[in-house]
């Protein structure tokens, strides 16, 4: 818990900016406030409250907060101040200003609380507790005032216009945009989709069902094809009653659609609308759209298309400005025994020695410290155990035998096929040393196989363990029960399909996340379940261990990702901000950041320390199902249902590449150990290899691009594609590079 | 297009009649039209919502099929009790049918006999999940092992041969594989030159890897060797193995050269073996044979019409080889003949030309007739029957004239029986019923009387068979004994071919006893079995039309459609009136189409082929060194 408090204390100025001019439900804010999308109170608290997050902080703190809120409500500001100081709570947790301004805007969020529980005040404390644990200052502020109903959110739609004029308005605008200069047309066309949706919703809200239908039919065909999925949801929605409790809709309403438009184009639009007295559209633009105006050349159609597609428009430029320490942590120095013959002896002696130089090296011996790397103790990491050091030595030895890959030296691919899985294989993971493979199945089981001749053994029972000579050298060998040796083990415990699975780096634990809302920690020594981490309550789509162990992250249908430590039964951080299910989670190699991909077609990067969202990547046109960090931590690759792999520069917050070729969902991505090759595996039964070096080398990272975020993507997928390997009706759902750069792939045969 | 689809999405709403029916089923009698409309809209919306959530589960389950469990999970997500009892892993048990202008989805309800269930042995326990490793690629090259898909699909092979100079742009699909393949061998500088240029068709390499060479050697040796079991295995491999296309040129050369040599040496056995290889190649669904027809067809035609195929023409049964080859020819005409290559017409011309020649020997004459006859009844009608009289005179000259040679006599006899066999069934269809011997004699000359008796035999046989089938159809009461029908059909058609409902391949002595491949070269006939369960009084109009149509022409396409309309009609009524179904005896017709045995054997055998890489070494996959990797040797010959 100490880490949590620290995190809250560290919340920097950025957080304050976020909280101040919070969302406003009544449309009287200007379009240029500095609000960061991620912190939008509506979205974050809607998730928090909607899913009834379990309380996280100790009970007394919860009550404390409740008292504070009560005092505040009664305008006893002095008492608030005193109590706050006494309790040592951070300033921003109850920043009065944030509280008041956000109160109005968070009506929707609070409203949902009402919908769910009915009694707002009873929920209040719970929600507050949970959000404070998540270090989400704005969330607290948002929930502080209780608003009666969801109708408040929707009431924004209630201003009446003549329903029959909607078509005219829209057509008018369409005509205008079609006739503007070419250079502005592409930019202004971005307005179509959000306008269309909001106008449609207004019609529906005001019970003009037939007009709404006619409007939809007339103009839905004009929208970009990548919005089809959303339009389908929208098309089903024809009644005011449907709008209640429709999450997609609430998201659309509570989070402003973000557009990036050049100043010239914006002026053009503004002038047109003012000339025409087209208030209807102007109102919508002001209330529901966030127009991010930039100076300079308008963007081209392809530039816009590359970045759009997400549920809530593009990311704002500010959202990606935070500095990200993407460098790698310095590896503790372990002397590599050079002679294989002396290996054993060296280890015996080396162990006590190694500990000291390692301790010193942290921080002090910063020889060639990567300027982009976070400080070694930015987040507390577990100490290396002796066994970890042995593993590191093994790793380094293997690494010396690693094959250097490249376009002329492609890796061999070994495919592990799960036979007789009857379409039930849902998740696969391999240990880093490639000795174990685990599968999660739709029948709720988790199975572990040994892929080396070494069989899986359990630890002996307690009674037997008593008989063992604990001083003997091979005690670790002796505790294992030879009788239980087998090639695979089944672990029962979940009560729903297992969707995510992850080995701990030390191979002692296995995590699995399931439809039943739990994440389970299994011991690979006893093959039993150790902990069931509850909190998500809804299906947990993915989970992953930190590369340093101890921490893990999970994300699921409740739209939040949670950071856990194995020895805490409650999450340390809650990352909230996504507008739809979190479909995949991945740790940055330095363990300081977590990337999450979502059904809202965005990727977010979260700072583990502060819990803030530091990057939002938009550009995918479908739910994201796989993520991979490059080994140097600089880049991120993501794959989605649209069959495209996108490459991102984390430091600059830019899209840097697009790899087209797959024809179906990409379920797995992996960089080779040295980062030269990116392998992608897909539902279309292929493994494809891409030249990652070239993709990243060709970058034009001049300052202009970095500053504006305007990318020019070349269509060079075919040049980068190094190989395509088709399986026999086996979707590829996991990929893994061994330490020597042999590519392992896995999937279930699908007869 | 997309627009239309979207609009369709928008408008799909459950019909109000469904609402009414559902309301009635739960006891709500009178439902206002307005409430129906409101309900249907609401229900449609909720269903769409659930479907969307279910899709999420499908995606995360890494499947392409939406299953009932996905729907269950989606319901659970909405805090709705899932539907129990619809567990289905694979498919939703609806059957689709259309007829009478309606389209219906219905449950197929089977009546299960409890005693049957109790008495039948337990089904095999499903296999447990297991893990198997294989090399998907070795240093950029995909090894051609059964675990991997065939290196080139039939379409690719076709494209390769039919569009030889197609410009391959860098953006094309095949590029990846080609590049990937060549990666291991081409030097880097060579690749640099190639890149960016418009490339012509890559020079196809016909060099075989060591494994392939070994395989080729083994297969060809087994095919012409003395061990029949080995031969069966080899032929099976040729007929099913997906990765043979690289060896295809070798095989076709092997066959054509083999025929050339063995015809000269009159080695009947080897010729038979080679023809069986041709058959196996034609059976392989992954091969694009068109490219090699110029070698295969002459070989086959040689086996049909060659003057002498064996050392002792009077004793050896070379006729069977001619028959078999003729069937192969007919099959290849059927599958490969196009307007551009005109195989069928060219073959027909060749056969007729040599047949019309007076000096043609009896053996060749036999081959020509067999080849023509196999091409179908139309060919028989237009080419063979008009010449029956002439041919009859020729046969008569040999049979009744002075004995010239024994061989000629045997030849004439065979030609005679061949003509009778093929023509009888065609004439039976052509000529009206009263079969007058004299009439036949005037029409067909010497062969007339014999033809007459054959035609009569064919007619009775056909009638008998139709009757037989009808009878069995009616007596079957359980869906279990499905095979009795086809068996009765088999026994009835040992004679000359007759038009019958159940097409049964006439057995060929030439073939090995292998059960897998059917001996007839004609495309595997689909067998239809018409069954009735719990025969009772026909109660609806559909049933009547069904039975009438059945007696007229037992298997028609109308039967299944009639079945379908019948079935849901009963269901619908049972939904409205509770006690109705119990009193009314249902009659169900189930039309089963059996897959031809060839295809089923194909599926079962496909996974047992020997692998070139031992799986034990793969188990320790990650421990393998590059140099040790078993496939490393594959690169050297490339």
PDB file of N, CA and C in Angstrom, chain A residues 394-467:
ATOM      1  N   UNK A 394      22.331 -18.314 -17.200  1.00  0.00           N
ATOM      2  CA  UNK A 394      21.898 -19.188 -18.284  1.00  0.00           C
ATOM      3  C   UNK A 394      21.485 -18.355 -19.490  1.00  0.00           C
ATOM      4  N   UNK A 395      20.762 -17.305 -19.188  1.00  0.00           N
ATOM      5  CA  UNK A 395      20.268 -16.443 -20.252  1.00  0.00           C
ATOM      6  C   UNK A 395      21.417 -15.864 -21.061  1.00  0.00           C
ATOM      7  N   UNK A 396      22.415 -15.394 -20.329  1.00  0.00           N
ATOM      8  CA  UNK A 396      23.529 -14.765 -21.043  1.00  0.00           C
ATOM      9  C   UNK A 396      24.303 -15.776 -21.854  1.00  0.00           C
ATOM     10  N   UNK A 397      24.417 -16.961 -21.298  1.00  0.00           N
ATOM     11  CA  UNK A 397      25.124 -17.993 -22.049  1.00  0.00           C
ATOM     12  C   UNK A 397      24.383 -18.320 -23.339  1.00  0.00           C
ATOM     13  N   UNK A 398      23.085 -18.460 -23.187  1.00  0.00           N
ATOM     14  CA  UNK A 398      22.278 -18.741 -24.365  1.00  0.00           C
ATOM     15  C   UNK A 398      22.393 -17.596 -25.367  1.00  0.00           C
ATOM     16  N   UNK A 399      22.415 -16.390 -24.796  1.00  0.00           N
ATOM     17  CA  UNK A 399      22.428 -15.219 -25.666  1.00  0.00           C
ATOM     18  C   UNK A 399      23.680 -15.186 -26.527  1.00  0.00           C
ATOM     19  N   UNK A 400      24.763 -15.725 -26.008  1.00  0.00           N
ATOM     20  CA  UNK A 400      25.982 -15.721 -26.820  1.00  0.00           C
ATOM     21  C   UNK A 400      25.830 -16.662 -28.012  1.00  0.00           C
ATOM     22  N   UNK A 401      24.964 -17.627 -27.876  1.00  0.00           N
ATOM     23  CA  UNK A 401      24.764 -18.549 -29.005  1.00  0.00           C
ATOM     24  C   UNK A 401      23.633 -18.098 -29.913  1.00  0.00           C
ATOM     25  N   UNK A 402      23.115 -16.931 -29.615  1.00  0.00           N
ATOM     26  CA  UNK A 402      21.964 -16.442 -30.370  1.00  0.00           C
ATOM     27  C   UNK A 402      22.336 -16.198 -31.823  1.00  0.00           C
ATOM     28  N   UNK A 403      21.400 -16.477 -32.655  1.00  0.00           N
ATOM     29  CA  UNK A 403      21.626 -16.252 -34.080  1.00  0.00           C
ATOM     30  C   UNK A 403      21.210 -14.840 -34.415  1.00  0.00           C
ATOM     31  N   UNK A 404      22.044 -14.190 -35.170  1.00  0.00           N
ATOM     32  CA  UNK A 404      21.670 -12.843 -35.599  1.00  0.00           C
ATOM     33  C   UNK A 404      20.738 -12.953 -36.783  1.00  0.00           C
ATOM     34  N   UNK A 405      19.570 -12.437 -36.600  1.00  0.00           N
ATOM     35  CA  UNK A 405      18.581 -12.553 -37.664  1.00  0.00           C
ATOM     36  C   UNK A 405      18.638 -11.339 -38.562  1.00  0.00           C
ATOM     37  N   UNK A 406      18.058 -11.481 -39.706  1.00  0.00           N
ATOM     38  CA  UNK A 406      17.993 -10.376 -40.653  1.00  0.00           C
ATOM     39  C   UNK A 406      17.247 -10.848 -41.871  1.00  0.00           C
ATOM     40  N   UNK A 407      17.090  -9.969 -42.829  1.00  0.00           N
ATOM     41  CA  UNK A 407      16.341 -10.365 -44.023  1.00  0.00           C
ATOM     42  C   UNK A 407      16.950 -11.582 -44.714  1.00  0.00           C
ATOM     43  N   UNK A 408      18.251 -11.747 -44.599  1.00  0.00           N
ATOM     44  CA  UNK A 408      18.873 -12.880 -45.270  1.00  0.00           C
ATOM     45  C   UNK A 408      19.083 -14.043 -44.335  1.00  0.00           C
ATOM     46  N   UNK A 409      18.641 -13.883 -43.150  1.00  0.00           N
ATOM     47  CA  UNK A 409      18.850 -14.931 -42.170  1.00  0.00           C
ATOM     48  C   UNK A 409      17.587 -15.054 -41.324  1.00  0.00           C
ATOM     49  N   UNK A 410      16.642 -15.730 -41.891  1.00  0.00           N
ATOM     50  CA  UNK A 410      15.341 -15.797 -41.227  1.00  0.00           C
ATOM     51  C   UNK A 410      15.343 -16.881 -40.172  1.00  0.00           C
ATOM     52  N   UNK A 411      14.540 -16.681 -39.146  1.00  0.00           N
ATOM     53  CA  UNK A 411      14.497 -17.697 -38.102  1.00  0.00           C
ATOM     54  C   UNK A 411      13.745 -18.938 -38.564  1.00  0.00           C
ATOM     55  N   UNK A 412      14.089 -20.053 -37.970  1.00  0.00           N
ATOM     56  CA  UNK A 412      13.279 -21.244 -38.186  1.00  0.00           C
ATOM     57  C   UNK A 412      12.052 -21.127 -37.296  1.00  0.00           C
ATOM     58  N   UNK A 413      10.976 -21.717 -37.739  1.00  0.00           N
ATOM     59  CA  UNK A 413       9.747 -21.657 -36.970  1.00  0.00           C
ATOM     60  C   UNK A 413       9.364 -23.076 -36.576  1.00  0.00           C
ATOM     61  N   UNK A 414       9.226 -23.269 -35.295  1.00  0.00           N
ATOM     62  CA  UNK A 414       8.744 -24.559 -34.818  1.00  0.00           C
ATOM     63  C   UNK A 414       7.319 -24.354 -34.330  1.00  0.00           C
ATOM     64  N   UNK A 415       6.422 -25.141 -34.839  1.00  0.00           N
ATOM     65  CA  UNK A 415       5.016 -24.919 -34.515  1.00  0.00           C
ATOM     66  C   UNK A 415       4.525 -25.981 -33.547  1.00  0.00           C
ATOM     67  N   UNK A 416       3.979 -25.519 -32.441  1.00  0.00           N
ATOM     68  CA  UNK A 416       3.356 -26.441 -31.492  1.00  0.00           C
ATOM     69  C   UNK A 416       1.863 -26.466 -31.762  1.00  0.00           C
ATOM     70  N   UNK A 417       1.387 -27.578 -32.215  1.00  0.00           N
ATOM     71  CA  UNK A 417      -0.031 -27.690 -32.521  1.00  0.00           C
ATOM     72  C   UNK A 417      -0.747 -28.372 -31.368  1.00  0.00           C
ATOM     73  N   UNK A 418      -1.813 -27.773 -30.913  1.00  0.00           N
ATOM     74  CA  UNK A 418      -2.661 -28.423 -29.913  1.00  0.00           C
ATOM     75  C   UNK A 418      -3.669 -29.264 -30.677  1.00  0.00           C
ATOM     76  N   UNK A 419      -3.580 -30.553 -30.507  1.00  0.00           N
ATOM     77  CA  UNK A 419      -4.515 -31.433 -31.192  1.00  0.00           C
ATOM     78  C   UNK A 419      -5.661 -31.765 -30.257  1.00  0.00           C
ATOM     79  N   UNK A 420      -6.788 -32.069 -30.850  1.00  0.00           N
ATOM     80  CA  UNK A 420      -7.993 -32.448 -30.104  1.00  0.00           C
ATOM     81  C   UNK A 420      -8.434 -31.373 -29.128  1.00  0.00           C
ATOM     82  N   UNK A 421      -8.183 -30.140 -29.463  1.00  0.00           N
ATOM     83  CA  UNK A 421      -8.608 -29.082 -28.552  1.00  0.00           C
ATOM     84  C   UNK A 421     -10.061 -28.700 -28.796  1.00  0.00           C
ATOM     85  N   UNK A 422     -10.630 -29.193 -29.862  1.00  0.00           N
ATOM     86  CA  UNK A 422     -12.041 -28.958 -30.162  1.00  0.00           C
ATOM     87  C   UNK A 422     -12.383 -27.472 -30.073  1.00  0.00           C
ATOM     88  N   UNK A 423     -11.601 -26.649 -30.678  1.00  0.00           N
ATOM     89  CA  UNK A 423     -11.844 -25.210 -30.709  1.00  0.00           C
ATOM     90  C   UNK A 423     -11.825 -24.577 -29.324  1.00  0.00           C
ATOM     91  N   UNK A 424     -11.265 -25.272 -28.350  1.00  0.00           N
ATOM     92  CA  UNK A 424     -11.372 -24.770 -26.994  1.00  0.00           C
ATOM     93  C   UNK A 424     -10.133 -24.050 -26.497  1.00  0.00           C
ATOM     94  N   UNK A 425      -9.108 -23.964 -27.317  1.00  0.00           N
ATOM     95  CA  UNK A 425      -7.884 -23.321 -26.846  1.00  0.00           C
ATOM     96  C   UNK A 425      -8.046 -21.808 -26.930  1.00  0.00           C
ATOM     97  N   UNK A 426      -7.877 -21.136 -25.807  1.00  0.00           N
ATOM     98  CA  UNK A 426      -8.131 -19.703 -25.814  1.00  0.00           C
ATOM     99  C   UNK A 426      -6.894 -18.869 -25.497  1.00  0.00           C
ATOM    100  N   UNK A 427      -5.894 -19.454 -24.882  1.00  0.00           N
ATOM    101  CA  UNK A 427      -4.713 -18.661 -24.545  1.00  0.00           C
ATOM    102  C   UNK A 427      -3.509 -19.592 -24.429  1.00  0.00           C
ATOM    103  N   UNK A 428      -2.368 -19.073 -24.792  1.00  0.00           N
ATOM    104  CA  UNK A 428      -1.136 -19.863 -24.714  1.00  0.00           C
ATOM    105  C   UNK A 428      -0.026 -18.963 -24.200  1.00  0.00           C
ATOM    106  N   UNK A 429       0.855 -19.529 -23.403  1.00  0.00           N
ATOM    107  CA  UNK A 429       2.067 -18.786 -23.062  1.00  0.00           C
ATOM    108  C   UNK A 429       3.227 -19.757 -22.927  1.00  0.00           C
ATOM    109  N   UNK A 430       4.404 -19.230 -23.196  1.00  0.00           N
ATOM    110  CA  UNK A 430       5.616 -20.022 -23.044  1.00  0.00           C
ATOM    111  C   UNK A 430       6.518 -19.309 -22.051  1.00  0.00           C
ATOM    112  N   UNK A 431       7.282 -20.082 -21.305  1.00  0.00           N
ATOM    113  CA  UNK A 431       8.223 -19.436 -20.391  1.00  0.00           C
ATOM    114  C   UNK A 431       9.352 -18.813 -21.200  1.00  0.00           C
ATOM    115  N   UNK A 432      10.052 -17.902 -20.553  1.00  0.00           N
ATOM    116  CA  UNK A 432      11.099 -17.190 -21.260  1.00  0.00           C
ATOM    117  C   UNK A 432      12.182 -18.146 -21.751  1.00  0.00           C
ATOM    118  N   UNK A 433      12.477 -19.170 -20.976  1.00  0.00           N
ATOM    119  CA  UNK A 433      13.502 -20.109 -21.412  1.00  0.00           C
ATOM    120  C   UNK A 433      12.910 -21.218 -22.284  1.00  0.00           C
ATOM    121  N   UNK A 434      11.648 -21.089 -22.629  1.00  0.00           N
ATOM    122  CA  UNK A 434      10.983 -22.011 -23.544  1.00  0.00           C
ATOM    123  C   UNK A 434      10.947 -23.445 -23.041  1.00  0.00           C
ATOM    124  N   UNK A 435      10.890 -23.616 -21.763  1.00  0.00           N
ATOM    125  CA  UNK A 435      10.844 -24.989 -21.271  1.00  0.00           C
ATOM    126  C   UNK A 435       9.433 -25.453 -20.981  1.00  0.00           C
ATOM    127  N   UNK A 436       8.538 -24.526 -20.738  1.00  0.00           N
ATOM    128  CA  UNK A 436       7.163 -24.906 -20.420  1.00  0.00           C
ATOM    129  C   UNK A 436       6.219 -24.182 -21.363  1.00  0.00           C
ATOM    130  N   UNK A 437       5.138 -24.847 -21.660  1.00  0.00           N
ATOM    131  CA  UNK A 437       4.092 -24.197 -22.443  1.00  0.00           C
ATOM    132  C   UNK A 437       2.784 -24.405 -21.693  1.00  0.00           C
ATOM    133  N   UNK A 438       1.998 -23.356 -21.610  1.00  0.00           N
ATOM    134  CA  UNK A 438       0.739 -23.455 -20.888  1.00  0.00           C
ATOM    135  C   UNK A 438      -0.390 -23.066 -21.821  1.00  0.00           C
ATOM    136  N   UNK A 439      -1.506 -23.734 -21.643  1.00  0.00           N
ATOM    137  CA  UNK A 439      -2.672 -23.421 -22.457  1.00  0.00           C
ATOM    138  C   UNK A 439      -3.875 -23.172 -21.575  1.00  0.00           C
ATOM    139  N   UNK A 440      -4.629 -22.154 -21.905  1.00  0.00           N
ATOM    140  CA  UNK A 440      -5.900 -21.916 -21.239  1.00  0.00           C
ATOM    141  C   UNK A 440      -7.003 -22.387 -22.158  1.00  0.00           C
ATOM    142  N   UNK A 441      -8.014 -23.018 -21.597  1.00  0.00           N
ATOM    143  CA  UNK A 441      -9.032 -23.622 -22.438  1.00  0.00           C
ATOM    144  C   UNK A 441     -10.422 -23.099 -22.094  1.00  0.00           C
ATOM    145  N   UNK A 442     -11.292 -23.263 -23.058  1.00  0.00           N
ATOM    146  CA  UNK A 442     -12.658 -22.801 -22.870  1.00  0.00           C
ATOM    147  C   UNK A 442     -13.385 -23.629 -21.813  1.00  0.00           C
ATOM    148  N   UNK A 443     -12.884 -24.825 -21.533  1.00  0.00           N
ATOM    149  CA  UNK A 443     -13.535 -25.639 -20.510  1.00  0.00           C
ATOM    150  C   UNK A 443     -13.013 -25.296 -19.120  1.00  0.00           C
ATOM    151  N   UNK A 444     -12.461 -24.144 -18.939  1.00  0.00           N
ATOM    152  CA  UNK A 444     -12.008 -23.585 -17.662  1.00  0.00           C
ATOM    153  C   UNK A 444     -10.713 -24.203 -17.137  1.00  0.00           C
ATOM    154  N   UNK A 445     -10.117 -25.094 -17.857  1.00  0.00           N
ATOM    155  CA  UNK A 445      -8.894 -25.695 -17.347  1.00  0.00           C
ATOM    156  C   UNK A 445      -7.672 -24.928 -17.823  1.00  0.00           C
ATOM    157  N   UNK A 446      -6.630 -25.109 -17.054  1.00  0.00           N
ATOM    158  CA  UNK A 446      -5.323 -24.596 -17.443  1.00  0.00           C
ATOM    159  C   UNK A 446      -4.402 -25.803 -17.497  1.00  0.00           C
ATOM    160  N   UNK A 447      -3.703 -25.962 -18.588  1.00  0.00           N
ATOM    161  CA  UNK A 447      -2.813 -27.102 -18.708  1.00  0.00           C
ATOM    162  C   UNK A 447      -1.394 -26.628 -18.950  1.00  0.00           C
ATOM    163  N   UNK A 448      -0.482 -27.334 -18.356  1.00  0.00           N
ATOM    164  CA  UNK A 448       0.930 -26.978 -18.527  1.00  0.00           C
ATOM    165  C   UNK A 448       1.650 -28.192 -19.090  1.00  0.00           C
ATOM    166  N   UNK A 449       2.425 -27.985 -20.125  1.00  0.00           N
ATOM    167  CA  UNK A 449       3.237 -29.050 -20.689  1.00  0.00           C
ATOM    168  C   UNK A 449       4.712 -28.705 -20.517  1.00  0.00           C
ATOM    169  N   UNK A 450       5.484 -29.737 -20.369  1.00  0.00           N
ATOM    170  CA  UNK A 450       6.919 -29.526 -20.455  1.00  0.00           C
ATOM    171  C   UNK A 450       7.330 -29.867 -21.870  1.00  0.00           C
ATOM    172  N   UNK A 451       8.054 -28.975 -22.514  1.00  0.00           N
ATOM    173  CA  UNK A 451       8.456 -29.275 -23.879  1.00  0.00           C
ATOM    174  C   UNK A 451       9.910 -29.724 -23.937  1.00  0.00           C
ATOM    175  N   UNK A 452      10.505 -29.893 -22.779  1.00  0.00           N
ATOM    176  CA  UNK A 452      11.833 -30.485 -22.731  1.00  0.00           C
ATOM    177  C   UNK A 452      11.672 -31.896 -22.165  1.00  0.00           C
ATOM    178  N   UNK A 453      12.690 -32.705 -22.277  1.00  0.00           N
ATOM    179  CA  UNK A 453      12.565 -34.054 -21.710  1.00  0.00           C
ATOM    180  C   UNK A 453      12.319 -34.034 -20.197  1.00  0.00           C
ATOM    181  N   UNK A 454      12.628 -32.920 -19.567  1.00  0.00           N
ATOM    182  CA  UNK A 454      12.428 -32.843 -18.125  1.00  0.00           C
ATOM    183  C   UNK A 454      10.933 -32.840 -17.804  1.00  0.00           C
ATOM    184  N   UNK A 455      10.540 -33.753 -16.971  1.00  0.00           N
ATOM    185  CA  UNK A 455       9.109 -33.859 -16.708  1.00  0.00           C
ATOM    186  C   UNK A 455       8.689 -32.907 -15.598  1.00  0.00           C
ATOM    187  N   UNK A 456       7.380 -32.718 -15.510  1.00  0.00           N
ATOM    188  CA  UNK A 456       6.829 -31.854 -14.476  1.00  0.00           C
ATOM    189  C   UNK A 456       6.616 -32.682 -13.207  1.00  0.00           C
ATOM    190  N   UNK A 457       7.104 -32.142 -12.117  1.00  0.00           N
ATOM    191  CA  UNK A 457       6.943 -32.860 -10.848  1.00  0.00           C
ATOM    192  C   UNK A 457       6.383 -31.930  -9.800  1.00  0.00           C
ATOM    193  N   UNK A 458       5.653 -32.533  -8.893  1.00  0.00           N
ATOM    194  CA  UNK A 458       5.135 -31.745  -7.777  1.00  0.00           C
ATOM    195  C   UNK A 458       6.111 -31.822  -6.608  1.00  0.00           C
ATOM    196  N   UNK A 459       5.919 -30.914  -5.684  1.00  0.00           N
ATOM    197  CA  UNK A 459       6.684 -31.001  -4.435  1.00  0.00           C
ATOM    198  C   UNK A 459       6.058 -32.081  -3.564  1.00  0.00           C
ATOM    199  N   UNK A 460       6.883 -32.732  -2.791  1.00  0.00           N
ATOM    200  CA  UNK A 460       6.374 -33.787  -1.920  1.00  0.00           C
ATOM    201  C   UNK A 460       5.427 -33.215  -0.877  1.00  0.00           C
ATOM    202  N   UNK A 461       4.678 -34.084  -0.270  1.00  0.00           N
ATOM    203  CA  UNK A 461       3.742 -33.635   0.755  1.00  0.00           C
ATOM    204  C   UNK A 461       4.516 -33.174   1.994  1.00  0.00           C
ATOM    205  N   UNK A 462       3.832 -32.459   2.847  1.00  0.00           N
ATOM    206  CA  UNK A 462       4.493 -31.878   4.013  1.00  0.00           C
ATOM    207  C   UNK A 462       5.165 -32.956   4.864  1.00  0.00           C
ATOM    208  N   UNK A 463       4.476 -34.056   5.035  1.00  0.00           N
ATOM    209  CA  UNK A 463       5.035 -35.118   5.872  1.00  0.00           C
ATOM    210  C   UNK A 463       6.337 -35.637   5.281  1.00  0.00           C
ATOM    211  N   UNK A 464       6.323 -35.809   3.963  1.00  0.00           N
ATOM    212  CA  UNK A 464       7.533 -36.316   3.318  1.00  0.00           C
ATOM    213  C   UNK A 464       8.653 -35.292   3.365  1.00  0.00           C
ATOM    214  N   UNK A 465       8.261 -34.041   3.267  1.00  0.00           N
ATOM    215  CA  UNK A 465       9.284 -32.997   3.259  1.00  0.00           C
ATOM    216  C   UNK A 465      10.046 -32.968   4.573  1.00  0.00           C
ATOM    217  N   UNK A 466       9.357 -33.340   5.631  1.00  0.00           N
ATOM    218  CA  UNK A 466      10.001 -33.352   6.941  1.00  0.00           C
ATOM    219  C   UNK A 466      11.193 -34.288   6.984  1.00  0.00           C
ATOM    220  N   UNK A 467      11.118 -35.325   6.187  1.00  0.00           N
ATOM    221  CA  UNK A 467      12.157 -36.348   6.251  1.00  0.00           C
ATOM    222  C   UNK A 467      13.411 -35.963   5.480  1.00  0.00           C
TER     223      UNK A 467
END
